[in-house]
Short mmCIF file of C-alpha atoms in Angstrom, two decimals:
data_model
loop_
_atom_site.label_atom_id
_atom_site.label_comp_id
_atom_site.label_asym_id
_atom_site.label_seq_id
_atom_site.Cartn_x
_atom_site.Cartn_y
_atom_site.Cartn_z
CA UNK A 1 -0.30 -14.06 -26.79
CA UNK A 2 -2.46 -14.56 -23.69
CA UNK A 3 -5.87 -14.68 -25.37
CA UNK A 4 -7.19 -15.70 -28.78
CA UNK A 5 -10.85 -14.84 -29.13
CA UNK A 6 -11.09 -12.66 -32.25
CA UNK A 7 -9.15 -11.15 -35.13
CA UNK A 8 -8.18 -8.32 -32.78
CA UNK A 9 -5.78 -10.69 -31.03
CA UNK A 10 -3.75 -10.92 -34.26
CA UNK A 11 -1.37 -8.02 -34.90
CA UNK A 12 -0.54 -8.76 -38.56
CA UNK A 13 -2.73 -10.97 -40.75
CA UNK A 14 -0.24 -11.65 -43.54
CA UNK A 15 2.54 -12.47 -41.10
CA UNK A 16 0.23 -14.78 -39.13
CA UNK A 17 -0.86 -16.61 -42.30
CA UNK A 18 2.79 -17.02 -43.29
CA UNK A 19 3.59 -18.40 -39.83
CA UNK A 20 0.78 -20.93 -40.16
CA UNK A 21 1.98 -22.02 -43.61
CA UNK A 22 5.53 -22.44 -42.29
CA UNK A 23 4.17 -24.71 -39.56
CA UNK A 24 2.28 -26.65 -42.22
CA UNK A 25 5.56 -27.18 -44.08
CA UNK A 26 7.37 -28.24 -40.88
CA UNK A 27 4.78 -29.48 -38.36
CA UNK A 28 7.23 -30.92 -35.83
CA UNK A 29 9.93 -28.26 -35.84
CA UNK A 30 8.92 -26.69 -32.52
CA UNK A 31 8.27 -29.70 -30.30
CA UNK A 32 10.63 -28.42 -27.59
CA UNK A 33 8.21 -25.56 -26.97
CA UNK A 34 5.46 -27.89 -25.82
CA UNK A 35 7.53 -30.39 -23.85
CA UNK A 36 5.98 -30.93 -20.39
CA UNK A 37 3.23 -28.42 -21.17
CA UNK A 38 -0.47 -29.35 -21.03
CA UNK A 39 -3.37 -28.11 -23.13
CA UNK A 40 -6.86 -28.54 -21.72
CA UNK A 41 -9.76 -28.55 -24.17
CA UNK A 42 -13.13 -27.88 -22.54
CA UNK A 43 -16.33 -28.42 -24.52
CA UNK A 44 -19.86 -27.49 -23.53
CA UNK A 45 -21.07 -28.40 -27.02
CA UNK A 46 -20.29 -31.05 -29.66
CA UNK A 47 -17.19 -30.81 -31.81
CA UNK A 48 -15.43 -32.75 -34.55
CA UNK A 49 -12.98 -30.48 -36.41
CA UNK A 50 -12.27 -28.11 -33.54
CA UNK A 51 -11.48 -30.88 -31.08
CA UNK A 52 -9.40 -33.06 -33.39
CA UNK A 53 -7.52 -30.28 -35.16
CA UNK A 54 -6.59 -28.44 -31.96
CA UNK A 55 -5.55 -31.68 -30.31
CA UNK A 56 -3.38 -32.59 -33.31
CA UNK A 57 -1.84 -29.11 -33.36
CA UNK A 58 -0.88 -29.46 -29.70
CA UNK A 59 0.61 -32.91 -30.25
CA UNK A 60 2.63 -31.55 -33.18
CA UNK A 61 4.12 -29.05 -30.72
CA UNK A 62 4.98 -31.76 -28.19
CA UNK A 63 2.21 -30.89 -25.73
CA UNK A 64 0.15 -33.18 -23.54
CA UNK A 65 -3.60 -32.81 -24.13
CA UNK A 66 -6.58 -33.34 -21.85
CA UNK A 67 -10.13 -33.16 -23.19
CA UNK A 68 -13.29 -32.70 -21.14
CA UNK A 69 -16.86 -32.62 -22.41
CA UNK A 70 -18.10 -30.56 -19.50
CA UNK A 71 -21.76 -30.86 -20.48
CA UNK A 72 -21.56 -34.66 -20.12
CA UNK A 73 -18.65 -35.32 -17.76
CA UNK A 74 -18.66 -32.37 -15.37
CA UNK A 75 -20.89 -31.06 -12.63
CA UNK A 76 -23.81 -28.80 -13.51
CA UNK A 77 -22.17 -25.39 -13.76
CA UNK A 78 -23.33 -22.15 -12.16
CA UNK A 79 -22.23 -19.05 -14.08
CA UNK A 80 -24.01 -16.22 -12.23
CA UNK A 81 -22.50 -14.43 -9.25
CA UNK A 82 -24.46 -13.77 -6.07
CA UNK A 83 -26.59 -16.88 -6.49
CA UNK A 84 -27.42 -19.10 -3.54
CA UNK A 85 -26.61 -22.49 -5.01
CA UNK A 86 -29.46 -24.47 -3.52
CA UNK A 87 -30.83 -25.59 -6.90
CA UNK A 88 -29.62 -27.86 -9.67
CA UNK A 89 -26.15 -26.37 -10.20
CA UNK A 90 -23.31 -28.04 -8.32
CA UNK A 91 -20.12 -26.13 -9.12
CA UNK A 92 -19.46 -22.45 -9.83
CA UNK A 93 -17.44 -21.41 -12.84
CA UNK A 94 -15.10 -19.53 -10.49
CA UNK A 95 -13.85 -22.77 -8.95
CA UNK A 96 -14.17 -24.92 -12.07
CA UNK A 97 -12.14 -22.59 -14.30
CA UNK A 98 -9.56 -21.91 -11.58
CA UNK A 99 -8.96 -25.62 -10.99
CA UNK A 100 -8.58 -26.25 -14.72
CA UNK A 101 -6.01 -23.46 -14.82
CA UNK A 102 -4.05 -25.26 -12.09
CA UNK A 103 -3.92 -28.42 -14.19
CA UNK A 104 -3.22 -26.87 -17.59
CA UNK A 105 -0.77 -24.35 -19.05
CA UNK A 106 -3.20 -23.30 -21.81
CA UNK A 107 -6.95 -23.84 -22.02
CA UNK A 108 -9.41 -23.92 -24.91
CA UNK A 109 -13.09 -23.32 -24.24
CA UNK A 110 -16.16 -23.88 -26.44
CA UNK A 111 -19.77 -22.91 -25.85
CA UNK A 112 -22.75 -21.94 -27.99
CA UNK A 113 -25.37 -19.23 -27.49
CA UNK A 114 -28.88 -20.00 -26.33
CA UNK A 115 -30.33 -17.72 -29.05
CA UNK A 116 -32.93 -16.46 -26.59
CA UNK A 117 -31.44 -13.25 -25.17
CA UNK A 118 -29.25 -11.24 -27.54
CA UNK A 119 -27.75 -9.02 -24.85
CA UNK A 120 -26.80 -12.06 -22.79
CA UNK A 121 -25.24 -13.90 -25.71
CA UNK A 122 -23.40 -10.89 -27.11
CA UNK A 123 -21.95 -9.98 -23.73
CA UNK A 124 -19.89 -13.20 -23.97
CA UNK A 125 -20.29 -13.47 -20.21
CA UNK A 126 -19.60 -17.20 -19.99
CA UNK A 127 -16.43 -17.09 -22.09
CA UNK A 128 -15.13 -13.97 -20.36
CA UNK A 129 -15.66 -15.48 -16.92
CA UNK A 130 -13.78 -18.59 -17.96
CA UNK A 131 -10.89 -16.41 -19.14
CA UNK A 132 -10.94 -14.35 -15.95
CA UNK A 133 -11.03 -17.20 -13.46
CA UNK A 134 -8.77 -19.73 -15.23
CA UNK A 135 -5.65 -17.60 -14.83
CA UNK A 136 -3.90 -19.05 -17.90
CA UNK A 137 -3.89 -18.25 -21.64
CA UNK A 138 -7.21 -19.16 -23.27
CA UNK A 139 -8.17 -20.01 -26.86
CA UNK A 140 -11.74 -19.64 -28.04
CA UNK A 141 -12.88 -22.92 -29.57
CA UNK A 142 -16.07 -21.04 -30.53
CA UNK A 143 -18.12 -18.72 -28.36
CA UNK A 144 -21.60 -17.25 -28.48
CA UNK A 145 -20.62 -14.73 -31.16
CA UNK A 146 -17.30 -15.76 -32.77
CA UNK A 147 -15.29 -18.73 -34.04
CA UNK A 148 -11.79 -17.34 -34.64
CA UNK A 149 -9.86 -20.57 -35.24
CA UNK A 150 -12.27 -21.37 -38.07
CA UNK A 151 -11.95 -17.90 -39.60
CA UNK A 152 -8.16 -17.95 -39.37
CA UNK A 153 -8.15 -21.29 -41.19
CA UNK A 154 -10.52 -19.80 -43.77
CA UNK A 155 -8.08 -16.97 -44.46
CA UNK A 156 -5.18 -19.43 -44.72
CA UNK A 157 -7.23 -21.43 -47.25
CA UNK A 158 -8.02 -18.36 -49.34
CA UNK A 159 -4.37 -17.29 -49.38
CA UNK A 160 -3.29 -20.80 -50.44
CA UNK A 161 -5.83 -21.11 -53.24
CA UNK A 162 -6.12 -17.60 -54.66
CA UNK A 163 -5.13 -16.99 -58.28
CA UNK A 164 -5.08 -13.20 -58.13
CA UNK A 165 -3.59 -10.80 -55.58
CA UNK A 166 -6.93 -9.47 -54.32
CA UNK A 167 -9.70 -12.05 -54.84
CA UNK A 168 -13.38 -11.31 -54.49
CA UNK A 169 -14.77 -13.21 -51.51
CA UNK A 170 -18.53 -13.62 -51.08
CA UNK A 171 -20.23 -14.78 -47.90
CA UNK A 172 -23.65 -16.09 -48.87
CA UNK A 173 -26.46 -17.08 -46.56
CA UNK A 174 -27.64 -20.66 -47.03
CA UNK A 175 -30.90 -22.33 -46.00
CA UNK A 176 -31.10 -24.64 -42.98
CA UNK A 177 -33.73 -26.66 -41.13
CA UNK A 178 -33.28 -24.71 -37.90
CA UNK A 179 -32.02 -21.39 -36.56
CA UNK A 180 -28.24 -21.33 -36.20
CA UNK A 181 -25.97 -18.91 -34.30
CA UNK A 182 -24.19 -16.02 -35.97
CA UNK A 183 -20.74 -17.00 -34.62
CA UNK A 184 -19.23 -18.34 -37.85
CA UNK A 185 -20.52 -15.60 -40.18
CA UNK A 186 -19.71 -12.91 -37.59
CA UNK A 187 -16.19 -14.21 -37.31
CA UNK A 188 -15.66 -14.76 -41.04
CA UNK A 189 -16.92 -11.23 -41.71
CA UNK A 190 -14.65 -9.78 -39.05
CA UNK A 191 -11.59 -11.49 -40.51
CA UNK A 192 -12.48 -10.67 -44.13
CA UNK A 193 -13.16 -7.01 -43.31
CA UNK A 194 -9.73 -6.85 -41.68
CA UNK A 195 -8.20 -8.61 -44.69
CA UNK A 196 -9.95 -6.15 -47.00
CA UNK A 197 -8.58 -3.21 -45.00
CA UNK A 198 -5.09 -4.69 -45.43
CA UNK A 199 -5.55 -5.08 -49.19
CA UNK A 200 -5.85 -8.86 -49.22
CA UNK A 201 -9.45 -9.34 -50.50
CA UNK A 202 -12.62 -7.62 -51.70
CA UNK A 203 -15.51 -8.70 -49.50
CA UNK A 204 -19.25 -8.96 -50.18
CA UNK A 205 -22.03 -10.36 -47.97
CA UNK A 206 -25.33 -11.52 -49.47
CA UNK A 207 -28.43 -12.67 -47.63
CA UNK A 208 -32.20 -12.18 -47.52
CA UNK A 209 -33.34 -8.90 -46.02
CA UNK A 210 -33.74 -9.06 -42.26
CA UNK A 211 -30.69 -11.28 -41.75
CA UNK A 212 -28.11 -8.52 -41.42
CA UNK A 213 -25.24 -9.29 -39.08
CA UNK A 214 -24.25 -6.94 -36.25
CA UNK A 215 -22.58 -3.93 -37.84
CA UNK A 216 -19.51 -4.15 -35.62
CA UNK A 217 -18.54 -7.33 -37.46
CA UNK A 218 -19.06 -5.99 -41.00
CA UNK A 219 -17.18 -2.65 -41.28
CA UNK A 220 -16.36 -1.97 -44.93
CA UNK A 221 -18.19 -5.01 -46.30
CA UNK A 222 -20.54 -4.53 -49.24
CA UNK A 223 -24.03 -5.83 -48.43
CA UNK A 224 -25.96 -7.15 -51.43
CA UNK A 225 -29.47 -8.63 -51.08
CA UNK A 226 -29.47 -10.01 -54.63
CA UNK A 227 -27.46 -13.23 -54.50
CA UNK A 228 -26.96 -13.37 -58.28
CA UNK A 229 -25.44 -9.89 -58.33
CA UNK A 230 -23.21 -10.70 -55.38
CA UNK A 231 -21.86 -13.84 -57.02
CA UNK A 232 -20.80 -12.14 -60.24
CA UNK A 233 -17.03 -12.37 -60.61
CA UNK A 234 -16.52 -14.06 -57.24
CA UNK A 235 -13.29 -16.00 -56.69
CA UNK A 236 -14.39 -17.58 -53.40
CA UNK A 237 -17.91 -18.31 -52.16
CA UNK A 238 -18.43 -19.08 -48.48
CA UNK A 239 -21.85 -20.64 -47.84
CA UNK A 240 -23.24 -20.55 -44.31
CA UNK A 241 -26.59 -20.32 -42.57
CA UNK A 242 -27.30 -17.95 -39.71
CA UNK A 243 -30.34 -16.70 -37.83
CA UNK A 244 -31.47 -13.11 -37.46
CA UNK A 245 -29.59 -10.65 -35.27
CA UNK A 246 -32.33 -8.01 -35.26
CA UNK A 247 -35.23 -10.44 -34.72
CA UNK A 248 -32.91 -12.43 -32.56
CA UNK A 249 -32.65 -16.15 -33.13
CA UNK A 250 -35.40 -16.24 -35.77
CA UNK A 251 -34.92 -17.79 -39.17
CA UNK A 252 -36.68 -17.49 -42.51
CA UNK A 253 -38.65 -20.16 -44.34
CA UNK A 254 -39.19 -20.63 -48.04
CA UNK A 255 -35.68 -19.50 -48.97
CA UNK A 256 -34.41 -22.81 -50.31
CA UNK A 257 -33.48 -21.05 -53.56
CA UNK A 258 -30.41 -19.63 -51.77
CA UNK A 259 -28.71 -23.04 -51.84
CA UNK A 260 -25.48 -22.94 -53.88
CA UNK A 261 -25.56 -24.96 -57.13
CA UNK A 262 -23.37 -25.41 -60.18
CA UNK A 263 -25.77 -23.21 -62.13
CA UNK A 264 -25.23 -20.33 -59.72
CA UNK A 265 -21.47 -20.80 -59.84
CA UNK A 266 -21.53 -20.07 -63.58
CA UNK A 267 -21.82 -16.40 -62.62
CA UNK A 268 -18.56 -16.52 -60.68
CA UNK A 269 -14.93 -16.46 -61.72
CA UNK A 270 -14.70 -20.27 -61.36
CA UNK A 271 -15.09 -19.67 -57.65
CA UNK A 272 -13.87 -22.06 -55.00
CA UNK A 273 -16.63 -22.96 -52.55
CA UNK A 274 -16.10 -23.02 -48.79
CA UNK A 275 -18.12 -24.10 -45.77
CA UNK A 276 -17.08 -24.55 -42.13
CA UNK A 277 -18.77 -27.99 -41.87
CA UNK A 278 -20.82 -29.87 -40.84
CA UNK A 279 -23.02 -29.28 -43.87
CA UNK A 280 -26.47 -30.60 -44.78
CA UNK A 281 -26.12 -31.93 -48.31
CA UNK A 282 -28.63 -30.77 -50.88
CA UNK A 283 -30.10 -28.30 -48.42
CA UNK A 284 -27.30 -25.91 -47.47
CA UNK A 285 -25.03 -26.89 -50.35
CA UNK A 286 -25.81 -29.10 -53.32
CA UNK A 287 -24.03 -32.44 -53.45
CA UNK A 288 -22.87 -31.63 -56.97
CA UNK A 289 -20.93 -28.66 -55.62
CA UNK A 290 -19.58 -30.48 -52.56
CA UNK A 291 -18.35 -33.39 -54.67
CA UNK A 292 -17.19 -31.28 -57.60
CA UNK A 293 -13.99 -29.41 -58.48
CA UNK A 294 -15.17 -26.11 -56.99
CA UNK A 295 -15.29 -27.42 -53.42
CA UNK A 296 -12.34 -26.86 -51.09
CA UNK A 297 -14.19 -27.68 -47.87
CA UNK A 298 -11.83 -30.55 -46.99
CA UNK A 299 -8.72 -28.44 -47.57
CA UNK A 300 -10.36 -25.76 -45.46
CA UNK A 301 -11.01 -28.23 -42.63
CA UNK A 302 -7.43 -29.52 -42.85
CA UNK A 303 -6.12 -26.01 -42.33
CA UNK A 304 -7.81 -25.93 -38.93
CA UNK A 305 -4.68 -27.70 -37.64
CA UNK A 306 -2.39 -24.90 -38.76
CA UNK A 307 -4.49 -22.04 -37.45
CA UNK A 308 -4.58 -23.75 -34.06
CA UNK A 309 -0.89 -24.63 -34.14
CA UNK A 310 0.14 -21.05 -34.94
CA UNK A 311 -1.91 -19.74 -32.00
CA UNK A 312 -0.60 -22.40 -29.61
CA UNK A 313 2.99 -21.76 -30.69
CA UNK A 314 2.62 -18.06 -29.93
CA UNK A 315 1.07 -18.79 -26.55
CA UNK A 316 3.81 -21.27 -25.65
CA UNK A 317 6.47 -18.72 -26.56
CA UNK A 318 4.89 -16.33 -24.07
CA UNK A 319 4.87 -18.76 -21.15
CA UNK A 320 7.49 -18.19 -18.49
#
């Protein structure tokens, strides 16, 4: 594996989940793979779970880890080609990424969209340039449109906690105080649609009208605008806010009724509730749900280690 940026970089979902669970059962069994190898984690945006879980996964594999918050600790970065750099930018991504590739055997890179220009964000230009110029295997730690390590951990969590062979999984929009990117719901949808195609889940997306995700991330998903109907018989409910794709970067107001509560969960099949975190209590998700028996958000976050460790293990095995 040279690149991990989407579900398309995984050849077999069930096998990959099983690999991750084997690593969870024996975290330190492959430390020889990472001996004298270095992972560089590069962040242009804040991180808690992604940084700590990926760092722990690398340490479990015997790797050295270097972390850089490029937005705070690096030079102002130029990403466009053909620009005369006589302004505020100091270093071009061509040199920055290439130098990092000289120091590290594997790199992880995280950036968020600006939510101003859809074509620019969905081209994934920044991430793709980092991949191109670094010259080493790269893991997406979240990009403008996708968050694959999170979605892989989500699938691991569902497989661990399911009570039936093919559970019903519902992604439900949740209210928020500001417009958020589509990366997490895009990615979760992409992974669940793939899992549905492989007979692992039934997948439903529910949200207010006008908040449809890009169709390329939702092939085969059932779209239901009535949240109550979508929740009926659900085994897993994944709550997450996102802004509009069509009216790009815009959000809706007055939709606080979409927050998940115990009352709404009565319509489900005793569904387990998931969220990528961080979460705004009693706005995105009610505290009674987060603190109650339905919530598996902490287990979900813990599985971030094993999704990252499985990807790193595969990349290390491919290094010469």
